[in-house]
Amino acid sequence: MAEAELDIGEKSAGEHKQEGTSPHSTTAPSVNAKPDNTCLELVLKVRIQSPKENDFIEIELHRQELSYQNLLKVSCCELGINPEQVEKIRKLPNTLLRKDKDIRRLQDFEEIELLLMKNGSSEWIQYTPSLTEKSCYNSNAAKMTY
């Protein structure tokens, strides 16, 4: 008899929690909710290792196409450098990215740094083109206001 009362008590408590909600009602979006398109893309902060410049740019990679080569290609296009110039890719502060599996573990807004090949001297190659020199620069997007 005590078990039956306990089951009824649990059921009525569960029903009480459901009271006032409709299966067709929508819940208000949470404060931390992201737009639907971010689920399909991984957003990373990328920069070239440089003693002069330490700003990042944000790049988007399709989550279905996460690979070392794709990260290298998109990063270089956005930064206006040749992929052959890149010696290493580092997840800051101190982790080298070496293979596709490493790329698939990345989370949104992680900081990535491209280390460029050294030229004949002991200095790093220091070429950073202006935005308008970049082949992937979208002038229409730059004029948009939000």
PDB file of C-alpha atoms in Angstrom:
ATOM      1  CA  MET A   1       0.000   0.000   0.000  1.00  0.00           C
ATOM      2  CA  ALA A   2       2.842   2.417   0.839  1.00  0.00           C
ATOM      3  CA  GLU A   3       4.470   1.692  -2.553  1.00  0.00           C
ATOM      4  CA  ALA A   4       1.242   2.479  -4.396  1.00  0.00           C
ATOM      5  CA  GLU A   5       0.923   5.788  -2.547  1.00  0.00           C
ATOM      6  CA  LEU A   6       4.551   6.608  -3.383  1.00  0.00           C
ATOM      7  CA  ASP A   7       3.964   5.903  -7.101  1.00  0.00           C
ATOM      8  CA  ILE A   8       0.860   8.092  -7.111  1.00  0.00           C
ATOM      9  CA  GLY A   9       2.743  10.846  -5.247  1.00  0.00           C
ATOM     10  CA  GLU A  10       5.600  10.762  -7.782  1.00  0.00           C
ATOM     11  CA  LYS A  11       3.161  10.793 -10.685  1.00  0.00           C
ATOM     12  CA  SER A  12       1.206  13.732  -9.353  1.00  0.00           C
ATOM     13  CA  ALA A  13       4.430  15.637  -8.679  1.00  0.00           C
ATOM     14  CA  GLY A  14       5.494  14.998 -12.286  1.00  0.00           C
ATOM     15  CA  GLU A  15       2.111  16.092 -13.567  1.00  0.00           C
ATOM     16  CA  HIS A  16       2.321  19.231 -11.471  1.00  0.00           C
ATOM     17  CA  LYS A  17       5.608  20.174 -13.175  1.00  0.00           C
ATOM     18  CA  GLN A  18       3.963  19.759 -16.586  1.00  0.00           C
ATOM     19  CA  GLU A  19       0.991  21.938 -15.646  1.00  0.00           C
ATOM     20  CA  GLY A  20       0.671  25.112 -17.689  1.00  0.00           C
ATOM     21  CA  THR A  21       2.816  23.895 -20.580  1.00  0.00           C
ATOM     22  CA  SER A  22       1.450  22.937 -23.927  1.00  0.00           C
ATOM     23  CA  PRO A  23       3.123  20.474 -26.275  1.00  0.00           C
ATOM     24  CA  HIS A  24       2.713  23.104 -28.999  1.00  0.00           C
ATOM     25  CA  SER A  25       4.141  26.030 -27.053  1.00  0.00           C
ATOM     26  CA  THR A  26       7.594  27.305 -27.899  1.00  0.00           C
ATOM     27  CA  THR A  27      10.190  28.124 -25.326  1.00  0.00           C
ATOM     28  CA  ALA A  28      11.889  31.481 -25.287  1.00  0.00           C
ATOM     29  CA  PRO A  29      15.441  31.323 -26.645  1.00  0.00           C
ATOM     30  CA  SER A  30      18.100  31.243 -23.978  1.00  0.00           C
ATOM     31  CA  VAL A  31      20.539  34.094 -23.577  1.00  0.00           C
ATOM     32  CA  ASN A  32      23.398  31.902 -24.822  1.00  0.00           C
ATOM     33  CA  ALA A  33      21.513  30.593 -27.859  1.00  0.00           C
ATOM     34  CA  LYS A  34      23.479  30.780 -31.106  1.00  0.00           C
ATOM     35  CA  PRO A  35      22.083  31.247 -34.596  1.00  0.00           C
ATOM     36  CA  ASP A  36      21.417  28.019 -36.451  1.00  0.00           C
ATOM     37  CA  ASN A  37      24.244  28.600 -38.939  1.00  0.00           C
ATOM     38  CA  THR A  38      26.959  28.370 -36.253  1.00  0.00           C
ATOM     39  CA  CYS A  39      26.113  24.718 -35.716  1.00  0.00           C
ATOM     40  CA  LEU A  40      27.264  24.054 -39.271  1.00  0.00           C
ATOM     41  CA  GLU A  41      30.460  26.101 -38.988  1.00  0.00           C
ATOM     42  CA  LEU A  42      33.427  26.172 -36.682  1.00  0.00           C
ATOM     43  CA  VAL A  43      34.643  29.728 -36.022  1.00  0.00           C
ATOM     44  CA  LEU A  44      38.352  30.092 -35.300  1.00  0.00           C
ATOM     45  CA  LYS A  45      40.538  33.095 -34.534  1.00  0.00           C
ATOM     46  CA  VAL A  46      43.613  33.032 -36.791  1.00  0.00           C
ATOM     47  CA  ARG A  47      46.730  35.165 -37.139  1.00  0.00           C
ATOM     48  CA  ILE A  48      50.255  35.055 -38.503  1.00  0.00           C
ATOM     49  CA  GLN A  49      53.001  34.865 -35.904  1.00  0.00           C
ATOM     50  CA  SER A  50      54.545  38.317 -35.920  1.00  0.00           C
ATOM     51  CA  PRO A  51      56.358  40.499 -33.416  1.00  0.00           C
ATOM     52  CA  LYS A  52      54.699  43.559 -35.010  1.00  0.00           C
ATOM     53  CA  GLU A  53      51.082  42.438 -35.411  1.00  0.00           C
ATOM     54  CA  ASN A  54      49.068  40.432 -32.886  1.00  0.00           C
ATOM     55  CA  ASP A  55      45.481  40.866 -34.131  1.00  0.00           C
ATOM     56  CA  PHE A  56      43.361  37.860 -35.036  1.00  0.00           C
ATOM     57  CA  ILE A  57      40.804  37.451 -37.793  1.00  0.00           C
ATOM     58  CA  GLU A  58      37.868  35.082 -37.539  1.00  0.00           C
ATOM     59  CA  ILE A  59      37.435  32.354 -40.128  1.00  0.00           C
ATOM     60  CA  GLU A  60      34.630  29.864 -40.616  1.00  0.00           C
ATOM     61  CA  LEU A  61      35.147  26.199 -41.496  1.00  0.00           C
ATOM     62  CA  HIS A  62      32.306  23.843 -42.363  1.00  0.00           C
ATOM     63  CA  ARG A  63      32.155  21.193 -39.632  1.00  0.00           C
ATOM     64  CA  GLN A  64      31.675  18.502 -42.297  1.00  0.00           C
ATOM     65  CA  GLU A  65      34.968  19.521 -43.929  1.00  0.00           C
ATOM     66  CA  LEU A  66      37.302  19.810 -40.938  1.00  0.00           C
ATOM     67  CA  SER A  67      40.776  18.830 -42.070  1.00  0.00           C
ATOM     68  CA  TYR A  68      44.313  20.119 -41.757  1.00  0.00           C
ATOM     69  CA  GLN A  69      44.412  20.983 -45.474  1.00  0.00           C
ATOM     70  CA  ASN A  70      41.099  22.854 -45.340  1.00  0.00           C
ATOM     71  CA  LEU A  71      42.195  24.868 -42.277  1.00  0.00           C
ATOM     72  CA  LEU A  72      45.451  25.722 -44.058  1.00  0.00           C
ATOM     73  CA  LYS A  73      43.687  26.675 -47.298  1.00  0.00           C
ATOM     74  CA  VAL A  74      41.008  28.883 -45.689  1.00  0.00           C
ATOM     75  CA  SER A  75      43.447  30.523 -43.249  1.00  0.00           C
ATOM     76  CA  CYS A  76      45.923  31.364 -45.991  1.00  0.00           C
ATOM     77  CA  CYS A  77      43.208  32.731 -48.267  1.00  0.00           C
ATOM     78  CA  GLU A  78      41.832  34.965 -45.517  1.00  0.00           C
ATOM     79  CA  LEU A  79      45.307  36.137 -44.458  1.00  0.00           C
ATOM     80  CA  GLY A  80      46.526  36.625 -48.033  1.00  0.00           C
ATOM     81  CA  ILE A  81      49.492  34.289 -47.862  1.00  0.00           C
ATOM     82  CA  ASN A  82      50.602  31.273 -49.855  1.00  0.00           C
ATOM     83  CA  PRO A  83      50.082  27.880 -48.117  1.00  0.00           C
ATOM     84  CA  GLU A  84      53.659  26.916 -49.053  1.00  0.00           C
ATOM     85  CA  GLN A  85      54.875  29.719 -46.755  1.00  0.00           C
ATOM     86  CA  VAL A  86      53.388  28.025 -43.676  1.00  0.00           C
ATOM     87  CA  GLU A  87      55.809  25.893 -41.700  1.00  0.00           C
ATOM     88  CA  LYS A  88      53.561  25.041 -38.713  1.00  0.00           C
ATOM     89  CA  ILE A  89      50.077  25.652 -37.362  1.00  0.00           C
ATOM     90  CA  ARG A  90      49.847  26.237 -33.629  1.00  0.00           C
ATOM     91  CA  LYS A  91      46.813  26.287 -31.341  1.00  0.00           C
ATOM     92  CA  LEU A  92      47.697  28.884 -28.761  1.00  0.00           C
ATOM     93  CA  PRO A  93      49.320  28.906 -26.339  1.00  0.00           C
ATOM     94  CA  ASN A  94      51.553  25.940 -27.191  1.00  0.00           C
ATOM     95  CA  THR A  95      50.020  23.049 -29.159  1.00  0.00           C
ATOM     96  CA  LEU A  96      51.083  22.142 -32.694  1.00  0.00           C
ATOM     97  CA  LEU A  97      48.291  20.995 -34.974  1.00  0.00           C
ATOM     98  CA  ARG A  98      49.550  18.162 -37.180  1.00  0.00           C
ATOM     99  CA  LYS A  99      46.677  16.094 -38.510  1.00  0.00           C
ATOM    100  CA  ASP A 100      42.959  16.040 -39.303  1.00  0.00           C
ATOM    101  CA  LYS A 101      42.109  14.553 -35.911  1.00  0.00           C
ATOM    102  CA  ASP A 102      43.684  17.577 -34.193  1.00  0.00           C
ATOM    103  CA  ILE A 103      41.531  19.906 -36.299  1.00  0.00           C
ATOM    104  CA  ARG A 104      38.312  18.019 -35.514  1.00  0.00           C
ATOM    105  CA  ARG A 105      38.933  18.548 -31.775  1.00  0.00           C
ATOM    106  CA  LEU A 106      38.997  22.351 -32.090  1.00  0.00           C
ATOM    107  CA  GLN A 107      36.243  24.360 -30.417  1.00  0.00           C
ATOM    108  CA  ASP A 108      34.665  27.642 -31.498  1.00  0.00           C
ATOM    109  CA  PHE A 109      36.826  30.760 -31.078  1.00  0.00           C
ATOM    110  CA  GLU A 110      40.072  28.936 -30.316  1.00  0.00           C
ATOM    111  CA  GLU A 111      43.173  30.912 -31.258  1.00  0.00           C
ATOM    112  CA  ILE A 112      45.314  29.580 -34.091  1.00  0.00           C
ATOM    113  CA  GLU A 113      48.674  30.950 -35.200  1.00  0.00           C
ATOM    114  CA  LEU A 114      50.433  30.266 -38.493  1.00  0.00           C
ATOM    115  CA  LEU A 115      54.217  30.081 -38.296  1.00  0.00           C
ATOM    116  CA  LEU A 116      55.790  31.012 -41.608  1.00  0.00           C
ATOM    117  CA  MET A 117      58.892  29.477 -43.161  1.00  0.00           C
ATOM    118  CA  LYS A 118      62.120  31.285 -42.550  1.00  0.00           C
ATOM    119  CA  ASN A 119      63.664  32.816 -45.644  1.00  0.00           C
ATOM    120  CA  GLY A 120      67.418  32.726 -46.367  1.00  0.00           C
ATOM    121  CA  SER A 121      68.169  34.879 -43.328  1.00  0.00           C
ATOM    122  CA  SER A 122      67.176  34.085 -39.775  1.00  0.00           C
ATOM    123  CA  GLU A 123      64.099  36.315 -39.949  1.00  0.00           C
ATOM    124  CA  TRP A 124      60.530  35.156 -40.459  1.00  0.00           C
ATOM    125  CA  ILE A 125      58.865  36.122 -43.719  1.00  0.00           C
ATOM    126  CA  GLN A 126      56.996  39.329 -42.904  1.00  0.00           C
ATOM    127  CA  TYR A 127      54.531  39.889 -45.728  1.00  0.00           C
ATOM    128  CA  THR A 128      51.018  40.887 -44.761  1.00  0.00           C
ATOM    129  CA  PRO A 129      49.023  42.311 -47.678  1.00  0.00           C
ATOM    130  CA  SER A 130      46.342  44.930 -47.221  1.00  0.00           C
ATOM    131  CA  LEU A 131      42.728  43.769 -47.227  1.00  0.00           C
ATOM    132  CA  THR A 132      42.098  44.944 -50.780  1.00  0.00           C
ATOM    133  CA  GLU A 133      45.076  42.930 -52.063  1.00  0.00           C
ATOM    134  CA  LYS A 134      43.584  39.682 -50.790  1.00  0.00           C
ATOM    135  CA  SER A 135      41.877  37.494 -53.372  1.00  0.00           C
ATOM    136  CA  CYS A 136      39.133  36.468 -50.959  1.00  0.00           C
ATOM    137  CA  TYR A 137      38.369  39.981 -49.723  1.00  0.00           C
ATOM    138  CA  ASN A 138      34.643  40.674 -50.095  1.00  0.00           C
ATOM    139  CA  SER A 139      34.174  44.409 -50.614  1.00  0.00           C
ATOM    140  CA  ASN A 140      30.366  44.088 -50.442  1.00  0.00           C
ATOM    141  CA  ALA A 141      30.577  42.462 -47.017  1.00  0.00           C
ATOM    142  CA  ALA A 142      32.910  45.195 -45.809  1.00  0.00           C
ATOM    143  CA  LYS A 143      30.278  47.824 -46.660  1.00  0.00           C
ATOM    144  CA  MET A 144      27.465  46.078 -44.784  1.00  0.00           C
ATOM    145  CA  THR A 145      26.199  47.595 -41.590  1.00  0.00           C
ATOM    146  CA  TYR A 146      24.538  45.651 -38.831  1.00  0.00           C
TER     147      TYR A 146
END
